[in-house]
mmCIF file of C-alpha atoms in Angstrom:
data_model
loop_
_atom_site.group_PDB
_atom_site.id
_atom_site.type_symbol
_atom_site.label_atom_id
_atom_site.label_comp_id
_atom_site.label_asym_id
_atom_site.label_seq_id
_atom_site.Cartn_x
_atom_site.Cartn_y
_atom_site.Cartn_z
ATOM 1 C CA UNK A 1020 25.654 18.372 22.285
ATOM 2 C CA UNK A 1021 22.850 19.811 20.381
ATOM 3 C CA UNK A 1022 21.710 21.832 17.193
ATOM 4 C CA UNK A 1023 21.565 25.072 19.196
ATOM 5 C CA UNK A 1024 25.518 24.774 20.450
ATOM 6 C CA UNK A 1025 27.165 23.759 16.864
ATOM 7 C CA UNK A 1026 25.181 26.695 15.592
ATOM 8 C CA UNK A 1027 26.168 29.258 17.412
ATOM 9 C CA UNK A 1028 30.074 27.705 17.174
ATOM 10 C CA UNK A 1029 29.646 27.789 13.564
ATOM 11 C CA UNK A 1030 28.827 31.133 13.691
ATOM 12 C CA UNK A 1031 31.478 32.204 15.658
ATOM 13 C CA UNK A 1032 34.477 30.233 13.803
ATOM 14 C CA UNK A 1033 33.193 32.341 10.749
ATOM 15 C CA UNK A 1034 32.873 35.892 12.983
ATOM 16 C CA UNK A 1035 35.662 35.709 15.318
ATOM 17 C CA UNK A 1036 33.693 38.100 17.341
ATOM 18 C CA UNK A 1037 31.599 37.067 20.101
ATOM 19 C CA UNK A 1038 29.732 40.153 19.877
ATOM 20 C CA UNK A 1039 28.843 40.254 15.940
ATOM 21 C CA UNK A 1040 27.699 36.639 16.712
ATOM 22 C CA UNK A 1041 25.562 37.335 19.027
ATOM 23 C CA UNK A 1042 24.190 40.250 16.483
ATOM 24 C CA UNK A 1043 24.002 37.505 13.556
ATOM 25 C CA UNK A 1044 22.224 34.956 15.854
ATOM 26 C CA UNK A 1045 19.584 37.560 17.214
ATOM 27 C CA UNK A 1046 20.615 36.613 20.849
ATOM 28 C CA UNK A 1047 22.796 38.233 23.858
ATOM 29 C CA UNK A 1048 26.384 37.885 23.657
ATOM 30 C CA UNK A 1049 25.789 36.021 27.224
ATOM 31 C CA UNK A 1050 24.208 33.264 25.336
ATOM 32 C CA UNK A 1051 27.139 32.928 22.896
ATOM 33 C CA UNK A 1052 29.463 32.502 25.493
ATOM 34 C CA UNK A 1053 27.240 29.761 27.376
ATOM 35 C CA UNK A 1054 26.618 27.995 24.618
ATOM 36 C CA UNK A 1055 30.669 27.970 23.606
ATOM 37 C CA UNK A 1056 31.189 27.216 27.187
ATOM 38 C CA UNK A 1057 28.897 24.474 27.424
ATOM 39 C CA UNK A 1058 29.973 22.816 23.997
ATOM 40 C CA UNK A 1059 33.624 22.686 25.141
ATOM 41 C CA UNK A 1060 32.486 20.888 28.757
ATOM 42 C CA UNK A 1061 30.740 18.419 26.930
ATOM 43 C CA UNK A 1062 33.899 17.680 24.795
ATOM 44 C CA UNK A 1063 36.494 18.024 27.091
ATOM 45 C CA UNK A 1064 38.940 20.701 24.426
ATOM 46 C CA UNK A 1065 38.623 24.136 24.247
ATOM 47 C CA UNK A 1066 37.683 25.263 21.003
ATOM 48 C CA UNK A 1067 38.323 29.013 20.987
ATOM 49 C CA UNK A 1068 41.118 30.711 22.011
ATOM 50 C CA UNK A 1069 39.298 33.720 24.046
ATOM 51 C CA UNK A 1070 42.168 36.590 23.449
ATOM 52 C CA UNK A 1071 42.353 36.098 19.779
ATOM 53 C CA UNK A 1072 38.836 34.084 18.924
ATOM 54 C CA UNK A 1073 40.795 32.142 16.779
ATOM 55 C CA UNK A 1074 40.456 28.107 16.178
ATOM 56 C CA UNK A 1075 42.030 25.774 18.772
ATOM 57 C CA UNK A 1076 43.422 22.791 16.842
ATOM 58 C CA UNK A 1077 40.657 21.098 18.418
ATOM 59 C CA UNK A 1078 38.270 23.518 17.670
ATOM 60 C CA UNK A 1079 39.243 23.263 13.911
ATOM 61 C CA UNK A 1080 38.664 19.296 14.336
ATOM 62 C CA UNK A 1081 35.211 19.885 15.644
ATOM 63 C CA UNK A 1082 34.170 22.744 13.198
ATOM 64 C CA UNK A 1083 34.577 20.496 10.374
ATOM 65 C CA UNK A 1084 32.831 17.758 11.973
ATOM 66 C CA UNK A 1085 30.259 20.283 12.832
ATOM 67 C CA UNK A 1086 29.484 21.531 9.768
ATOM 68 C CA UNK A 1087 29.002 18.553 8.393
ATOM 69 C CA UNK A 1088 26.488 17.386 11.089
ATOM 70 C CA UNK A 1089 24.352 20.847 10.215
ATOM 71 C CA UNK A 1090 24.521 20.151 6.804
ATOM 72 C CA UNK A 1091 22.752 16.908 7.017
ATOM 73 C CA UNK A 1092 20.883 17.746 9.370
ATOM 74 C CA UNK A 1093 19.428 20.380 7.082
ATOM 75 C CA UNK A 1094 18.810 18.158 3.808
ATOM 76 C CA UNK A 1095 17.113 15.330 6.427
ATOM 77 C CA UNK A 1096 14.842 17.973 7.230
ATOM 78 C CA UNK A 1097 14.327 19.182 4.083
ATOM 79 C CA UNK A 1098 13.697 15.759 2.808
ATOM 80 C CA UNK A 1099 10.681 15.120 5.900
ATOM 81 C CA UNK A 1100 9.055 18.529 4.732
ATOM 82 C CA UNK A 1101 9.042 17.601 0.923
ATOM 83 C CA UNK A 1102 7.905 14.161 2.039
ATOM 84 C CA UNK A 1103 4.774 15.772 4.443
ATOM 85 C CA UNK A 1104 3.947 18.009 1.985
ATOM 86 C CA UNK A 1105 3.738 15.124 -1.093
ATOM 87 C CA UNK A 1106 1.466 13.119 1.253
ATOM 88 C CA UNK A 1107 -1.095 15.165 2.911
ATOM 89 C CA UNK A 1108 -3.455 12.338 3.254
ATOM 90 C CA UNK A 1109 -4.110 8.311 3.297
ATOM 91 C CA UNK A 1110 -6.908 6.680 1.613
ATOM 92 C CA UNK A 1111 -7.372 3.220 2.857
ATOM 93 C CA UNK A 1112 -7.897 0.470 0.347
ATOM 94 C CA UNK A 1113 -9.005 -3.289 1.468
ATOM 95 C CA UNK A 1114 -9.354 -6.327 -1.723
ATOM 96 C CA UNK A 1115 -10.103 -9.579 -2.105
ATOM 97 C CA UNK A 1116 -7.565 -11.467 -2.981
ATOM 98 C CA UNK A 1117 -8.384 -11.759 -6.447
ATOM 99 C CA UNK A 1118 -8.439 -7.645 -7.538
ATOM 100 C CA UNK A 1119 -6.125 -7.430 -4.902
ATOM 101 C CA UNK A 1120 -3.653 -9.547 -6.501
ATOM 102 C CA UNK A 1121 -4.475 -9.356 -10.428
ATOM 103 C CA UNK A 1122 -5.744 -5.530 -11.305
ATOM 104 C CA UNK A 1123 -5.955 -3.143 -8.189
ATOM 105 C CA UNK A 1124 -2.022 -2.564 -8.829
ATOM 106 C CA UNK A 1125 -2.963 -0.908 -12.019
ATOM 107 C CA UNK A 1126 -5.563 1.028 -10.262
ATOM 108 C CA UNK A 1127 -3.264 2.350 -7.597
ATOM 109 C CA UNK A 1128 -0.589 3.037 -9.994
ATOM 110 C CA UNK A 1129 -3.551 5.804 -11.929
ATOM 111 C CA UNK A 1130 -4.750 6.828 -8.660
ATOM 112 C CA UNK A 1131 -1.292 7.618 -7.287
ATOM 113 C CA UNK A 1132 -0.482 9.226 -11.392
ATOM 114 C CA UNK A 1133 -3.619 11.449 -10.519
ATOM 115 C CA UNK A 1134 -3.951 12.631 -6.727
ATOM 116 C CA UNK A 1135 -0.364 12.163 -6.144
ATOM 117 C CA UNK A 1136 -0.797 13.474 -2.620
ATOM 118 C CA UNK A 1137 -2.354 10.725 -1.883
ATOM 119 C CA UNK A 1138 -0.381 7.876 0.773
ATOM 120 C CA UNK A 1139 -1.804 4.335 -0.420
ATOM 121 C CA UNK A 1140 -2.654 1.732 2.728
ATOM 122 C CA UNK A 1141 -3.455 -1.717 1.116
ATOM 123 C CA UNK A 1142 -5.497 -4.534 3.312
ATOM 124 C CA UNK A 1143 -5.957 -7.532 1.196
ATOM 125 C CA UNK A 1144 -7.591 -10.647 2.855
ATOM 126 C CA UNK A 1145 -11.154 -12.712 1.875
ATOM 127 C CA UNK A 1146 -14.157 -10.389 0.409
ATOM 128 C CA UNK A 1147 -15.739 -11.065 4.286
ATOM 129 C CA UNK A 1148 -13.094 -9.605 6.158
ATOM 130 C CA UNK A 1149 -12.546 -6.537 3.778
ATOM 131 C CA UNK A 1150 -16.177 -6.060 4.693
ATOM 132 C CA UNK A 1151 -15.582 -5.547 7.814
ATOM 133 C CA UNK A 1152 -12.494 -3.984 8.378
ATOM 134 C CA UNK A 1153 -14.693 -1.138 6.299
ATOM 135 C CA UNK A 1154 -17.793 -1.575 8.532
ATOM 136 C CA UNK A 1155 -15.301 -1.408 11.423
ATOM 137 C CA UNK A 1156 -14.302 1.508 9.602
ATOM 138 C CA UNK A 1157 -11.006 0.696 9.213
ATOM 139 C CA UNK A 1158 -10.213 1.213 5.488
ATOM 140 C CA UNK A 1159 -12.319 3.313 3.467
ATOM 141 C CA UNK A 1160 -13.334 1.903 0.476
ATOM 142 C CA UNK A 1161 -13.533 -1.836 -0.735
ATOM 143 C CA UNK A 1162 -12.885 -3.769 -4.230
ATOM 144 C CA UNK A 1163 -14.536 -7.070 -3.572
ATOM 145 C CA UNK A 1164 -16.376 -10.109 -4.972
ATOM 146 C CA UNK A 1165 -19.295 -9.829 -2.729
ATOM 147 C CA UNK A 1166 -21.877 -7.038 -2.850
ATOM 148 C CA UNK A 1167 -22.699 -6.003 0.654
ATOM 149 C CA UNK A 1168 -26.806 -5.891 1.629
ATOM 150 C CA UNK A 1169 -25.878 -2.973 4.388
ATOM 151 C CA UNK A 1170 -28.022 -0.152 3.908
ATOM 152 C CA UNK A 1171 -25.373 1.735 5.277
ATOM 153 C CA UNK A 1172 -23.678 1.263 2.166
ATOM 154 C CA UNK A 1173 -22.991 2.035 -1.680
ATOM 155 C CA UNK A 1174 -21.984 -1.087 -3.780
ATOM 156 C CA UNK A 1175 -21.494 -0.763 -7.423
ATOM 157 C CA UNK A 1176 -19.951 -2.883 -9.898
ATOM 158 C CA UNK A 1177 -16.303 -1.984 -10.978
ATOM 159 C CA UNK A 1178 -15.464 -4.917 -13.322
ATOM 160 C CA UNK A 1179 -16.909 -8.078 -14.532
ATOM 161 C CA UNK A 1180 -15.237 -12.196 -14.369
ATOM 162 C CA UNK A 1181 -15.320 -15.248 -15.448
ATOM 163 C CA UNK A 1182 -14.909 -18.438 -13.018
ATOM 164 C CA UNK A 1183 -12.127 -20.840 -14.988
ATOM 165 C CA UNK A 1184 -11.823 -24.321 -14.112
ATOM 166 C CA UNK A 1185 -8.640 -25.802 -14.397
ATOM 167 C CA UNK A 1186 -7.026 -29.105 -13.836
ATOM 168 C CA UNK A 1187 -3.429 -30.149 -12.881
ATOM 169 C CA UNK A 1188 -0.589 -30.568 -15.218
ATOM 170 C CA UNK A 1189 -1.149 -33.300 -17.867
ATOM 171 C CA UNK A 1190 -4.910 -34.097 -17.637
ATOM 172 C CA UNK A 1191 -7.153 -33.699 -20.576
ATOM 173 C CA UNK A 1192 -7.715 -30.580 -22.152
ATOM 174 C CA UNK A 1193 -12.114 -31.635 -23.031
ATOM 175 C CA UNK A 1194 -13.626 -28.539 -21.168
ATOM 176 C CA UNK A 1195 -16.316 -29.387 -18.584
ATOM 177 C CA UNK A 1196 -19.687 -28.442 -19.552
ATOM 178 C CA UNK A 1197 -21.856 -30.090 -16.848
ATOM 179 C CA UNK A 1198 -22.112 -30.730 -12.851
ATOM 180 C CA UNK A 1199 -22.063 -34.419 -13.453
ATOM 181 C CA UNK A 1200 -18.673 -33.896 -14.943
ATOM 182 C CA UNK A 1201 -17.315 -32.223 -11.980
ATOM 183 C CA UNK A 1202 -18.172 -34.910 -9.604
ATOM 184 C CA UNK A 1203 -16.066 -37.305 -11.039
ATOM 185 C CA UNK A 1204 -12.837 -35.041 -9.701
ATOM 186 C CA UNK A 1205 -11.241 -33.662 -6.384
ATOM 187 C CA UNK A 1206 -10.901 -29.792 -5.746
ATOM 188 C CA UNK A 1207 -8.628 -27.482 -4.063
ATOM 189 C CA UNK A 1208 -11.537 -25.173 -2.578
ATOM 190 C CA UNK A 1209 -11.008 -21.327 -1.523
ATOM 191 C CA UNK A 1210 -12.506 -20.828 2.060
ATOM 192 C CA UNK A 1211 -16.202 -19.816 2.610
ATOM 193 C CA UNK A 1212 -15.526 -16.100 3.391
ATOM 194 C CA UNK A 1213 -14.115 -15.787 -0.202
ATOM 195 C CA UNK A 1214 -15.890 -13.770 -2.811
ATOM 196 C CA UNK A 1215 -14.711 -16.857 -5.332
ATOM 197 C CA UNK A 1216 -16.080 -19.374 -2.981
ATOM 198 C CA UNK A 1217 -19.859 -18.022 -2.611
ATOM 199 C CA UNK A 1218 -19.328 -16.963 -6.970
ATOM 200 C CA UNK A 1219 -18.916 -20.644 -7.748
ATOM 201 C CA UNK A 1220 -21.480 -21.691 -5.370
ATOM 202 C CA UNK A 1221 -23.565 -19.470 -7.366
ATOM 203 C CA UNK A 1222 -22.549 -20.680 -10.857
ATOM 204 C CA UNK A 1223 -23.115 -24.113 -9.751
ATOM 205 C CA UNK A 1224 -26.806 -23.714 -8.450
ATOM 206 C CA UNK A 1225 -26.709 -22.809 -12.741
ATOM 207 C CA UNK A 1226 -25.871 -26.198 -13.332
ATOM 208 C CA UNK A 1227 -28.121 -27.679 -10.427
ATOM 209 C CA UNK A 1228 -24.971 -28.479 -7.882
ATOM 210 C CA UNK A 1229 -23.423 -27.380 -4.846
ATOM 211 C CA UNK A 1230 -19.778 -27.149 -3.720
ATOM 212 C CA UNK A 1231 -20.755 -29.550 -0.983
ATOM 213 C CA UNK A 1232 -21.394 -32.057 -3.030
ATOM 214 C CA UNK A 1233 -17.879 -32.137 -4.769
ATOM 215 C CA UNK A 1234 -15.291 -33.650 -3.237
ATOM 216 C CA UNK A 1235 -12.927 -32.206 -1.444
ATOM 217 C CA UNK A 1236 -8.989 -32.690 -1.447
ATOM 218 C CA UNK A 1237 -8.058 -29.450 0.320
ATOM 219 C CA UNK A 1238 -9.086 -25.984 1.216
ATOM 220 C CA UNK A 1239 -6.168 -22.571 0.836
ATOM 221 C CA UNK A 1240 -7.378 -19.219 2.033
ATOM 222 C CA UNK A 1241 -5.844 -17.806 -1.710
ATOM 223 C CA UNK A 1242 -5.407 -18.034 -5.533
ATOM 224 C CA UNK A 1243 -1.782 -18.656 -5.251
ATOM 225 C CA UNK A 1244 -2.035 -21.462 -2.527
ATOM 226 C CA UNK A 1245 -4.970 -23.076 -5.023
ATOM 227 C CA UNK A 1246 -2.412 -22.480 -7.792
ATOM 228 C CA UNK A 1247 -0.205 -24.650 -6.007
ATOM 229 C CA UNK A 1248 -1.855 -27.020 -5.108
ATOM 230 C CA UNK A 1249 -3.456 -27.650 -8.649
ATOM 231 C CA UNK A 1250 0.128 -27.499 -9.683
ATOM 232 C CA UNK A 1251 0.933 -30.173 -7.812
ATOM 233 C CA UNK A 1252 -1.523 -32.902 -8.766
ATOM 234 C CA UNK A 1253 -3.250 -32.607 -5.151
ATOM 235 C CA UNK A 1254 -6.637 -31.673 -7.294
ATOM 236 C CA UNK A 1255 -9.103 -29.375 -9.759
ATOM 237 C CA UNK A 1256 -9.438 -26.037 -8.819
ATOM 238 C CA UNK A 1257 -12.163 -22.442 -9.679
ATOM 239 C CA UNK A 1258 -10.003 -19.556 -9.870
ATOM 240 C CA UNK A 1259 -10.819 -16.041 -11.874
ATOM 241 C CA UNK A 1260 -10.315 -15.112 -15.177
ATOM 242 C CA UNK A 1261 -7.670 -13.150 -14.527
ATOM 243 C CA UNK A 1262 -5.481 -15.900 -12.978
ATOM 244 C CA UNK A 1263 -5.870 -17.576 -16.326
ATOM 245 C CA UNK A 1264 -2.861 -16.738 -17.292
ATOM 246 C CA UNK A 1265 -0.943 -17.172 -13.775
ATOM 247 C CA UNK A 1266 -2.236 -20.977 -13.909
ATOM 248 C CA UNK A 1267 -1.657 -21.776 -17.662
ATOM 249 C CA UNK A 1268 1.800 -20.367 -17.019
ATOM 250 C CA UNK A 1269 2.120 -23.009 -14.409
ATOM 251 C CA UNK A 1270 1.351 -25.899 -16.763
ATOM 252 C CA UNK A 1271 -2.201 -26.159 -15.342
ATOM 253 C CA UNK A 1272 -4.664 -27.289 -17.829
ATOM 254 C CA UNK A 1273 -7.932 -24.879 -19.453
ATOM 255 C CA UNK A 1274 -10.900 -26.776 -18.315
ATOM 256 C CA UNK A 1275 -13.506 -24.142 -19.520
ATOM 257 C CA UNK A 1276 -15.766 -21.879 -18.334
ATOM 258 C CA UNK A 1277 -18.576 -21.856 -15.219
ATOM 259 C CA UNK A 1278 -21.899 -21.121 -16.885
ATOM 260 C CA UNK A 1279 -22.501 -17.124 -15.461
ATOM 261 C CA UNK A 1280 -20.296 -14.271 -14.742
ATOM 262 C CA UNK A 1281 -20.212 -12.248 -11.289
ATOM 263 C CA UNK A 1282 -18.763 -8.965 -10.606
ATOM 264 C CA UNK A 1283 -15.720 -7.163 -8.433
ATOM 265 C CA UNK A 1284 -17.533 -4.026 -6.853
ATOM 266 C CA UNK A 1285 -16.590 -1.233 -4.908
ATOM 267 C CA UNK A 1286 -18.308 -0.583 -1.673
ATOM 268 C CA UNK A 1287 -17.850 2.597 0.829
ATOM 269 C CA UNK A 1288 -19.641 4.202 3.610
ATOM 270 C CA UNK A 1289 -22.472 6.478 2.435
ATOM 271 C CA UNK A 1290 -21.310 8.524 4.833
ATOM 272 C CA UNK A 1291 -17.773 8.972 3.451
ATOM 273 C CA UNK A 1292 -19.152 9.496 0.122
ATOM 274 C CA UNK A 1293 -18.329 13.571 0.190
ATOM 275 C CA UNK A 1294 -14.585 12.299 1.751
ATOM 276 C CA UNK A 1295 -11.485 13.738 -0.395
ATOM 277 C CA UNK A 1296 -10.083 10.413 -0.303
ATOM 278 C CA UNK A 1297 -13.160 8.073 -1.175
ATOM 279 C CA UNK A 1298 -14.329 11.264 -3.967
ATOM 280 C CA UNK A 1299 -10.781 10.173 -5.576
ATOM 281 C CA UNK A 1300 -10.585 6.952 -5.873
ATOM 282 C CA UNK A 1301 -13.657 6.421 -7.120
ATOM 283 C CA UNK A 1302 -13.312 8.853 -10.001
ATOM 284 C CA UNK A 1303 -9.623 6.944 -10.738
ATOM 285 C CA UNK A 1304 -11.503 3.687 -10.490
ATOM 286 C CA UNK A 1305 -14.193 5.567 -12.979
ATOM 287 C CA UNK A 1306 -12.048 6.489 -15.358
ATOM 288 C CA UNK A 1307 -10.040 3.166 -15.215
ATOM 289 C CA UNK A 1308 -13.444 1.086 -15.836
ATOM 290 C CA UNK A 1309 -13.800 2.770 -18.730
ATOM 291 C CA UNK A 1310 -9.911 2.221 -20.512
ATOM 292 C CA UNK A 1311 -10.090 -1.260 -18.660
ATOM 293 C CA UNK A 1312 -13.588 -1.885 -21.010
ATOM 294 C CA UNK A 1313 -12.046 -0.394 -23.903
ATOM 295 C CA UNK A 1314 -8.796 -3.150 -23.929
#
């Protein structure tokens, strides 16, 4: 059974004239008849009585049925055209975890208000491996932690952070204001290739220290796995600014700040630069920056 047979017996119930079908359909009156013919092998029942054209009872079964079939048929094709005509094209988007997690919702949500023809693919993974997926060119455009020394490359800042230290449920609330305070505690690290981890590594050098140097009582590849493990007493943890909240809410305890600030950029291909797709979301992320600056 196919689209082309329940048309043309469709067409018929309503003509009762093999001939005016034919005219209706724009085909011989030959095809009509092979198509009927063909439509009542496959089911076994005749479906027209040939002297009168009239509905078999069977036929009258499988008109009803058929019509049905066409008509959503129709609207599920109808649907796939409105939906490939809504998306025309797909910008690729890899984050950190951080912005991926805490405010590159909000910028998808104006980007997709804006350029709503737009299909959204999201990578999220450590500021390293968003790198490359985009040097692999496999995403085009990045919102990371680290800013990328490629020549190949434009990197500008999108948004500034603080590093937060915070301590597990219960501990004292006296923030930490040097290095030598740090050492006296564990800490739930983030993994090298993280934007976070090579930010506190910065802020640290500040206070003449290394990660290295402070002990170490586990390492998660995420905020949310170091949320939960601060959470559960395993140690201290680094997290953004913008995960304040998330951890406070948590019953984690405010140790203060690190002593500099680094920033989220976003990084694409100089060679994409002209692309619809890149052109887009870097005027969303433009105009964003500036309301974001502004709250």
């Amino acid at each position: 059974m196919n689209e082309k047979q329940l048309e043309v017996f469709i067409e018929l119930a309503a003509c009762r004239s093999f001939s005016q079908t034919a005219y209706q359909l724009g085909v011989s009156q030959s095809t009509v008849t092979k198509q009927l013919k063909s439509l009542e092998q496959e089911l076994g029942s005749q479906l027209i009585n040939r002297q009168t054209t009239a509905l078999t009872e069977e036929g009258q079964l499988v008109h009803e049925k058929a019509k049905k079939m066409m008509d959503e048929w129709k609207n599920l094709r109808t649907l796939c055209k409105k939906r490939s005509q809504k998306y025309t094209q797909t910008l690729r988007i890899g984050a950190s975890t951080t912005p991926g997690t805490y405010f590159l919702p909000s910028l998808c949500k104006e980007c997709h208000e804006r350029f709503p023809h737009l299909r959204l693919n999201l990578y999220i993974d450590d500021s390293n491996s968003v790198l490359t997926l985009l040097t692999e060119n496999k995403i085009d455009i990045a919102v990371v932690g680290t800013k990328t020394s490629s020549s190949a490359f434009h990197s500008y800042p999108l948004l500034k952070d603080r590093l937060a230290i915070i301590g597990p449920p219960g501990v004292q609330s006296k923030p930490v204001t040097s290095f030598s305070e740090l050492q006296s505690f564990a800490f739930v690290k983030r993994k090298q290739g993280s934007g976070t981890y090579q930010a506190v590594e910065s802020a640290l050098n500040d206070w003449d220290g290394t990660l290295a140097e402070l002990e170490t009582a586990a390492v998660v590849p995420n905020t949310e796995g170091l949320l939960s493990l601060v959470e559960a007493g395993i140690g201290y943890g680094f997290l953004s600014e913008f995960a304040l909240s998330s951890s406070q809410a948590r019953g984690c305890v405010f140790k203060g700040f690190l002593p500099n600030e680094r920033d989220f950029y976003v990084t694409y291909s100089k060679s994409a630069e002209t692309k619809e797709t890149v052109a887009a979301f870097k005027r969303t992320a433009d105009i964003w920056k500036v309301n974001n600056s502004q709250t």
